[in-house]
């Protein structure tokens, strides 16, 4: 019986080896394959569970969160400080131009010369809104403002009340437009060029307007290519060129720069003159010269006539005297004959 049992076991072992050789693996590989299959089934079940949760509770996925984190990390942080003098009831102001989303830290610092002043009650305000300061030392007080849109712009005021009252004001605004203060002068049928710029800042876009009465009309160069040309030399400079200027082109113009935090406008004026306008002073001078010359000529003519009349009178007087002398001589001759 033992021999028969051993023969059966040997036969089964040979069949098993033959089966494994046909599969090209080993018992260990078979075990690993089974574990992989089990892991794959678990992963599939977890995936199905996640899909089910996403379908039931829609929300931002991991990629969205990562992009938001990256966006937050790219926000620029800047710091601005105001040094407060110790003079009583004084206010110091500064203007800060911001073009894009930024994290701003505003700090009011008491001059060290007046560090002996104690017991200050410090208040930060924006309009009627009170803001708690985030950082405080013996002589400085700071707040942080996340300027994400135009609603965060405005005036931020720090007030120190104690023995004396001091204040500092930060005016946050979009960059101002720089343009020529004097009117641009052009002539009929000539070309007029007006320029706006915001040095040091990058505008997303520029728009030009022409004032018609109380309305501002957008200048669309694509519709009026034969009249207007709008060129952007750089992101901070724009030009409006008006071709073949007419009298109706004179008036008020506006250039508008668009930034992430809002828009800024600048006003310009165009005066259109005819070609006779610059000639008027020259014509006036010519007329004055002509009048002056005419007066001189008239005076010379008058003087010549006066001199001629005087010469005639002198000649007549001389002739008269000669005639009188001749009469006297003839009378004397007669008397001698007698």
Tab-separated table of C-alpha atoms in Angstrom:
chain	number	residue	atom	x	y	z
A	1	UNK	CA	0.000	0.000	0.000
A	2	UNK	CA	2.850	2.327	0.739
A	3	UNK	CA	4.275	1.709	-2.679
A	4	UNK	CA	0.903	2.433	-4.290
A	5	UNK	CA	0.515	5.656	-2.294
A	6	UNK	CA	4.028	6.800	-3.166
A	7	UNK	CA	3.334	6.088	-6.795
A	8	UNK	CA	0.206	8.230	-6.730
A	9	UNK	CA	2.039	11.145	-5.081
A	10	UNK	CA	4.876	10.859	-7.573
A	11	UNK	CA	2.433	10.873	-10.439
A	12	UNK	CA	0.666	13.978	-9.123
A	13	UNK	CA	3.997	15.705	-8.642
A	14	UNK	CA	4.994	14.917	-12.207
A	15	UNK	CA	1.673	16.263	-13.506
A	16	UNK	CA	2.122	19.442	-11.488
A	17	UNK	CA	5.644	19.966	-12.818
A	18	UNK	CA	4.401	19.386	-16.351
A	19	UNK	CA	1.630	21.940	-15.844
A	20	UNK	CA	4.025	24.548	-14.487
A	21	UNK	CA	6.455	23.991	-17.322
A	22	UNK	CA	3.670	24.558	-19.805
A	23	UNK	CA	2.744	27.846	-18.040
A	24	UNK	CA	6.386	28.946	-17.952
A	25	UNK	CA	6.329	29.844	-14.285
A	26	UNK	CA	6.973	28.551	-10.846
A	27	UNK	CA	4.886	28.202	-7.693
A	28	UNK	CA	6.335	31.539	-6.455
A	29	UNK	CA	5.315	33.220	-9.705
A	30	UNK	CA	1.926	31.714	-9.401
A	31	UNK	CA	1.636	33.096	-5.898
A	32	UNK	CA	2.729	36.567	-7.061
A	33	UNK	CA	0.238	36.463	-9.950
A	34	UNK	CA	-2.523	35.702	-7.522
A	35	UNK	CA	-1.465	38.601	-5.257
A	36	UNK	CA	-1.275	41.002	-8.223
A	37	UNK	CA	-4.720	39.989	-9.289
A	38	UNK	CA	-5.972	40.583	-5.781
A	39	UNK	CA	-4.283	44.031	-5.646
A	40	UNK	CA	-5.684	44.961	-9.031
A	41	UNK	CA	-9.179	43.998	-7.953
A	42	UNK	CA	-8.795	46.116	-4.805
A	43	UNK	CA	-7.548	49.063	-6.883
A	44	UNK	CA	-10.460	48.682	-9.251
A	45	UNK	CA	-12.880	48.651	-6.368
A	46	UNK	CA	-11.264	51.780	-4.861
A	47	UNK	CA	-11.454	53.513	-8.256
A	48	UNK	CA	-15.096	52.623	-8.559
A	49	UNK	CA	-15.721	53.968	-5.062
A	50	UNK	CA	-13.974	57.272	-5.920
A	51	UNK	CA	-15.899	57.594	-9.146
A	52	UNK	CA	-19.080	57.025	-7.251
A	53	UNK	CA	-18.153	59.706	-4.709
A	54	UNK	CA	-17.264	62.168	-7.455
A	55	UNK	CA	-20.546	61.574	-9.166
A	56	UNK	CA	-22.439	62.032	-5.909
A	57	UNK	CA	-20.448	65.017	-4.579
A	58	UNK	CA	-18.992	67.062	-7.446
A	59	UNK	CA	-16.110	69.416	-6.471
A	60	UNK	CA	-12.606	70.542	-7.394
A	61	UNK	CA	-10.239	67.770	-8.241
A	62	UNK	CA	-6.584	67.508	-7.290
A	63	UNK	CA	-5.383	69.293	-10.419
A	64	UNK	CA	-7.588	72.272	-9.633
A	65	UNK	CA	-6.277	72.460	-6.088
A	66	UNK	CA	-2.699	72.318	-7.301
A	67	UNK	CA	-3.304	75.106	-9.795
A	68	UNK	CA	-4.892	77.241	-7.083
A	69	UNK	CA	-1.944	76.686	-4.802
A	70	UNK	CA	0.422	77.624	-7.596
A	71	UNK	CA	-1.605	80.770	-8.273
A	72	UNK	CA	-1.497	81.748	-4.612
A	73	UNK	CA	2.239	81.181	-4.492
A	74	UNK	CA	2.732	83.493	-7.477
A	75	UNK	CA	1.036	86.482	-5.791
A	76	UNK	CA	3.609	89.216	-5.197
A	77	UNK	CA	4.107	90.597	-1.716
A	78	UNK	CA	5.170	94.215	-1.284
A	79	UNK	CA	5.781	96.435	1.713
A	80	UNK	CA	5.245	100.161	2.148
A	81	UNK	CA	6.148	102.256	5.168
A	82	UNK	CA	5.257	105.731	6.438
A	83	UNK	CA	7.451	107.492	8.960
A	84	UNK	CA	5.281	109.540	11.298
A	85	UNK	CA	6.795	112.731	12.732
A	86	UNK	CA	6.123	113.550	16.347
A	87	UNK	CA	4.471	116.913	15.697
A	88	UNK	CA	0.963	117.043	17.091
A	89	UNK	CA	-2.046	116.708	14.792
A	90	UNK	CA	0.078	115.941	11.742
A	91	UNK	CA	-0.855	113.686	8.843
A	92	UNK	CA	1.528	112.095	6.350
A	93	UNK	CA	0.220	110.737	3.049
A	94	UNK	CA	1.603	108.596	0.244
A	95	UNK	CA	0.145	107.301	-3.010
A	96	UNK	CA	0.772	103.702	-4.097
A	97	UNK	CA	0.059	102.602	-7.675
A	98	UNK	CA	-0.865	98.939	-8.123
A	99	UNK	CA	-1.495	97.283	-11.484
A	100	UNK	CA	-2.119	93.632	-10.554
A	101	UNK	CA	-3.164	91.336	-7.716
A	102	UNK	CA	-0.747	91.765	-4.852
A	103	UNK	CA	-0.340	91.193	-1.132
A	104	UNK	CA	0.411	94.568	0.479
A	105	UNK	CA	1.839	95.156	3.925
A	106	UNK	CA	1.318	98.711	5.167
A	107	UNK	CA	3.344	99.943	8.135
A	108	UNK	CA	3.213	103.135	10.169
A	109	UNK	CA	6.459	103.825	12.019
A	110	UNK	CA	6.938	106.385	14.754
A	111	UNK	CA	10.173	108.307	14.390
A	112	UNK	CA	12.722	107.110	16.981
A	113	UNK	CA	13.225	110.713	17.996
A	114	UNK	CA	9.747	110.591	19.516
A	115	UNK	CA	9.975	107.118	21.034
A	116	UNK	CA	9.421	108.661	24.478
A	117	UNK	CA	5.767	109.109	23.565
A	118	UNK	CA	3.865	106.240	25.185
A	119	UNK	CA	0.363	104.871	25.639
A	120	UNK	CA	-0.739	105.167	22.030
A	121	UNK	CA	-4.109	103.849	20.970
A	122	UNK	CA	-3.565	102.726	17.370
A	123	UNK	CA	-6.455	102.339	14.927
A	124	UNK	CA	-6.389	101.249	11.297
A	125	UNK	CA	-9.338	102.189	9.113
A	126	UNK	CA	-10.503	102.021	5.534
A	127	UNK	CA	-13.420	104.400	5.329
A	128	UNK	CA	-15.672	103.437	8.245
A	129	UNK	CA	-14.225	99.916	8.407
A	130	UNK	CA	-11.827	99.186	11.272
A	131	UNK	CA	-8.944	96.835	10.498
A	132	UNK	CA	-6.944	94.999	13.164
A	133	UNK	CA	-3.175	95.280	12.772
A	134	UNK	CA	-1.332	92.020	12.224
A	135	UNK	CA	2.098	93.065	13.430
A	136	UNK	CA	3.130	95.357	16.247
A	137	UNK	CA	6.400	96.520	17.767
A	138	UNK	CA	7.289	99.321	20.154
A	139	UNK	CA	7.198	101.943	17.396
A	140	UNK	CA	5.548	100.316	14.339
A	141	UNK	CA	2.119	98.963	13.452
A	142	UNK	CA	1.308	96.969	10.292
A	143	UNK	CA	-1.631	95.492	8.437
A	144	UNK	CA	-1.740	93.117	5.484
A	145	UNK	CA	-4.179	93.698	2.638
A	146	UNK	CA	-4.822	91.194	-0.128
A	147	UNK	CA	-5.602	93.453	-3.078
A	148	UNK	CA	-7.422	91.024	-5.359
A	149	UNK	CA	-9.729	93.495	-7.139
A	150	UNK	CA	-10.603	97.179	-7.364
A	151	UNK	CA	-12.814	96.986	-4.252
A	152	UNK	CA	-9.669	96.701	-2.129
A	153	UNK	CA	-8.239	99.949	-3.459
A	154	UNK	CA	-8.741	103.187	-1.605
A	155	UNK	CA	-7.311	105.006	1.414
A	156	UNK	CA	-5.991	103.148	4.462
A	157	UNK	CA	-5.511	105.309	7.542
A	158	UNK	CA	-3.498	104.578	10.670
A	159	UNK	CA	-4.203	106.886	13.618
A	160	UNK	CA	-2.132	107.109	16.808
A	161	UNK	CA	-3.928	108.714	19.748
A	162	UNK	CA	-2.111	109.526	22.964
A	163	UNK	CA	-0.303	112.567	24.219
A	164	UNK	CA	-0.382	113.645	20.593
A	165	UNK	CA	-2.493	112.503	17.663
A	166	UNK	CA	-0.628	111.367	14.543
A	167	UNK	CA	-1.901	109.786	11.367
A	168	UNK	CA	-0.645	108.287	8.138
A	169	UNK	CA	-2.668	107.657	4.989
A	170	UNK	CA	-1.878	105.153	2.227
A	171	UNK	CA	-3.749	105.859	-1.026
A	172	UNK	CA	-3.931	102.644	-3.087
A	173	UNK	CA	-4.882	103.202	-6.727
A	174	UNK	CA	-4.323	101.944	-10.256
A	175	UNK	CA	-1.498	103.719	-12.146
A	176	UNK	CA	-2.280	107.198	-13.419
A	177	UNK	CA	-2.043	108.020	-17.124
A	178	UNK	CA	0.611	110.508	-18.174
A	179	UNK	CA	-0.156	112.721	-21.167
A	180	UNK	CA	0.655	116.146	-22.559
A	181	UNK	CA	-0.878	118.860	-20.421
A	182	UNK	CA	-1.196	121.379	-23.241
A	183	UNK	CA	-3.640	120.881	-26.142
A	184	UNK	CA	-2.371	119.146	-29.267
A	185	UNK	CA	-2.486	121.560	-32.228
A	186	UNK	CA	-3.021	120.401	-35.800
A	187	UNK	CA	-4.081	121.972	-39.093
A	188	UNK	CA	-6.845	121.143	-41.521
A	189	UNK	CA	-6.103	118.129	-43.759
A	190	UNK	CA	-2.964	117.459	-41.718
A	191	UNK	CA	-2.194	114.471	-39.407
A	192	UNK	CA	-2.609	114.728	-35.617
A	193	UNK	CA	-0.909	112.373	-33.152
A	194	UNK	CA	-1.823	112.091	-29.453
A	195	UNK	CA	0.070	109.982	-26.911
A	196	UNK	CA	-0.736	108.394	-23.553
A	197	UNK	CA	1.629	106.399	-21.368
A	198	UNK	CA	2.009	104.841	-17.920
A	199	UNK	CA	5.779	104.433	-17.468
A	200	UNK	CA	6.850	101.413	-15.464
A	201	UNK	CA	3.494	99.632	-15.679
A	202	UNK	CA	2.006	97.067	-18.046
A	203	UNK	CA	-1.493	97.712	-19.343
A	204	UNK	CA	-3.568	94.748	-20.509
A	205	UNK	CA	-5.256	96.854	-23.193
A	206	UNK	CA	-5.772	100.457	-24.330
A	207	UNK	CA	-9.011	102.099	-25.498
A	208	UNK	CA	-9.501	105.540	-27.070
A	209	UNK	CA	-12.665	107.650	-26.804
A	210	UNK	CA	-13.849	110.846	-28.454
A	211	UNK	CA	-16.243	113.132	-26.592
A	212	UNK	CA	-19.397	114.006	-28.481
A	213	UNK	CA	-21.424	116.347	-26.324
A	214	UNK	CA	-21.834	114.523	-23.000
A	215	UNK	CA	-21.107	111.075	-24.459
A	216	UNK	CA	-17.827	109.264	-24.919
A	217	UNK	CA	-17.706	107.326	-28.188
A	218	UNK	CA	-15.239	104.463	-28.596
A	219	UNK	CA	-12.899	104.956	-31.549
A	220	UNK	CA	-12.932	101.757	-33.587
A	221	UNK	CA	-10.004	101.897	-35.971
A	222	UNK	CA	-11.103	98.733	-37.804
A	223	UNK	CA	-14.315	100.458	-38.920
A	224	UNK	CA	-12.617	103.768	-39.686
A	225	UNK	CA	-9.228	102.655	-40.950
A	226	UNK	CA	-9.033	105.632	-43.315
A	227	UNK	CA	-9.483	108.062	-40.415
A	228	UNK	CA	-7.821	106.584	-37.314
A	229	UNK	CA	-4.743	104.495	-36.554
A	230	UNK	CA	-4.184	103.230	-33.001
A	231	UNK	CA	-0.694	101.925	-32.367
A	232	UNK	CA	0.775	100.434	-29.191
A	233	UNK	CA	4.488	101.102	-29.095
A	234	UNK	CA	4.694	99.029	-25.906
A	235	UNK	CA	2.375	97.836	-23.151
A	236	UNK	CA	2.843	101.196	-21.441
A	237	UNK	CA	2.538	103.576	-24.441
A	238	UNK	CA	-0.253	104.103	-26.973
A	239	UNK	CA	-0.686	106.519	-29.892
A	240	UNK	CA	-3.825	107.766	-31.632
A	241	UNK	CA	-3.182	109.060	-35.146
A	242	UNK	CA	-5.952	111.020	-36.898
A	243	UNK	CA	-5.582	111.230	-40.663
A	244	UNK	CA	-6.780	114.169	-42.772
A	245	UNK	CA	-7.902	116.241	-39.823
A	246	UNK	CA	-11.157	118.154	-40.217
A	247	UNK	CA	-12.663	120.944	-38.150
A	248	UNK	CA	-15.032	118.422	-36.525
A	249	UNK	CA	-12.087	116.414	-35.156
A	250	UNK	CA	-11.263	119.160	-32.686
A	251	UNK	CA	-12.353	118.557	-29.120
A	252	UNK	CA	-11.817	116.306	-26.120
A	253	UNK	CA	-10.309	112.811	-26.249
A	254	UNK	CA	-9.778	110.145	-23.580
A	255	UNK	CA	-7.340	107.245	-23.413
A	256	UNK	CA	-8.140	104.353	-21.064
A	257	UNK	CA	-5.677	101.748	-19.786
A	258	UNK	CA	-6.997	98.469	-18.394
A	259	UNK	CA	-5.108	96.751	-15.568
A	260	UNK	CA	-5.892	93.662	-13.498
A	261	UNK	CA	-7.151	95.875	-10.679
A	262	UNK	CA	-9.166	98.350	-12.723
A	263	UNK	CA	-9.052	101.081	-15.344
A	264	UNK	CA	-7.385	104.460	-15.531
A	265	UNK	CA	-8.256	107.363	-17.865
A	266	UNK	CA	-6.387	110.348	-19.198
A	267	UNK	CA	-7.869	113.448	-20.895
A	268	UNK	CA	-6.404	115.127	-23.985
A	269	UNK	CA	-7.501	118.037	-26.146
A	270	UNK	CA	-7.092	118.580	-29.893
A	271	UNK	CA	-7.283	122.026	-31.500
A	272	UNK	CA	-7.688	122.196	-35.267
A	273	UNK	CA	-6.529	125.362	-37.050
A	274	UNK	CA	-6.725	126.489	-40.656
A	275	UNK	CA	-3.539	127.335	-42.525
A	276	UNK	CA	-4.521	131.009	-42.412
A	277	UNK	CA	-4.181	131.071	-38.632
A	278	UNK	CA	-0.359	130.890	-38.538
A	279	UNK	CA	-0.254	133.395	-41.422
A	280	UNK	CA	-2.303	135.985	-39.557
A	281	UNK	CA	0.643	137.368	-37.565
A	282	UNK	CA	2.719	137.534	-40.755
A	283	UNK	CA	-0.121	139.236	-42.626
A	284	UNK	CA	-0.551	141.689	-39.754
A	285	UNK	CA	3.164	142.510	-39.879
A	286	UNK	CA	3.022	142.959	-43.655
A	287	UNK	CA	0.027	145.279	-43.326
A	288	UNK	CA	1.827	147.289	-40.660
A	289	UNK	CA	4.907	147.574	-42.891
A	290	UNK	CA	2.788	148.606	-45.885
A	291	UNK	CA	0.991	151.243	-43.819
A	292	UNK	CA	4.296	152.504	-42.445
A	293	UNK	CA	5.830	152.692	-45.932
A	294	UNK	CA	2.687	154.398	-47.269
A	295	UNK	CA	2.889	156.973	-44.497
A	296	UNK	CA	6.535	157.621	-45.317
A	297	UNK	CA	5.753	157.991	-49.031
A	298	UNK	CA	2.846	160.321	-48.298
A	299	UNK	CA	5.031	162.381	-46.004
A	300	UNK	CA	7.733	162.590	-48.661
A	301	UNK	CA	5.199	163.638	-51.287
A	302	UNK	CA	3.714	166.215	-48.952
A	303	UNK	CA	7.176	167.496	-48.063
A	304	UNK	CA	8.086	167.735	-51.756
A	305	UNK	CA	4.925	169.680	-52.526
A	306	UNK	CA	5.514	172.043	-49.620
A	307	UNK	CA	9.091	172.616	-50.714
A	308	UNK	CA	7.937	173.148	-54.303
A	309	UNK	CA	5.364	175.729	-53.207
A	310	UNK	CA	7.927	177.506	-51.072
A	311	UNK	CA	10.331	177.524	-54.013
A	312	UNK	CA	7.606	178.988	-56.248
A	313	UNK	CA	6.842	181.676	-53.690
A	314	UNK	CA	10.515	182.564	-53.434
A	315	UNK	CA	10.749	182.699	-57.234
A	316	UNK	CA	7.695	184.929	-57.438
A	317	UNK	CA	9.085	187.213	-54.774
A	318	UNK	CA	12.398	187.431	-56.603
A	319	UNK	CA	10.645	188.210	-59.883
A	320	UNK	CA	8.521	190.771	-58.173
A	321	UNK	CA	11.568	192.404	-56.683
A	322	UNK	CA	13.273	192.360	-60.045
A	323	UNK	CA	10.282	193.963	-61.663
A	324	UNK	CA	10.204	196.630	-58.997
A	325	UNK	CA	13.903	197.258	-59.438
A	326	UNK	CA	13.374	197.558	-63.195
A	327	UNK	CA	10.615	200.145	-62.678
A	328	UNK	CA	12.780	202.276	-60.457
A	329	UNK	CA	15.594	202.244	-62.996
A	330	UNK	CA	13.266	203.382	-65.845
A	331	UNK	CA	11.858	206.230	-63.751
A	332	UNK	CA	15.336	207.477	-62.915
A	333	UNK	CA	16.248	207.356	-66.620
A	334	UNK	CA	13.222	209.458	-67.456
A	335	UNK	CA	14.089	212.034	-64.836
A	336	UNK	CA	17.626	212.347	-66.213
A	337	UNK	CA	16.324	212.959	-69.718
A	338	UNK	CA	14.197	215.761	-68.536
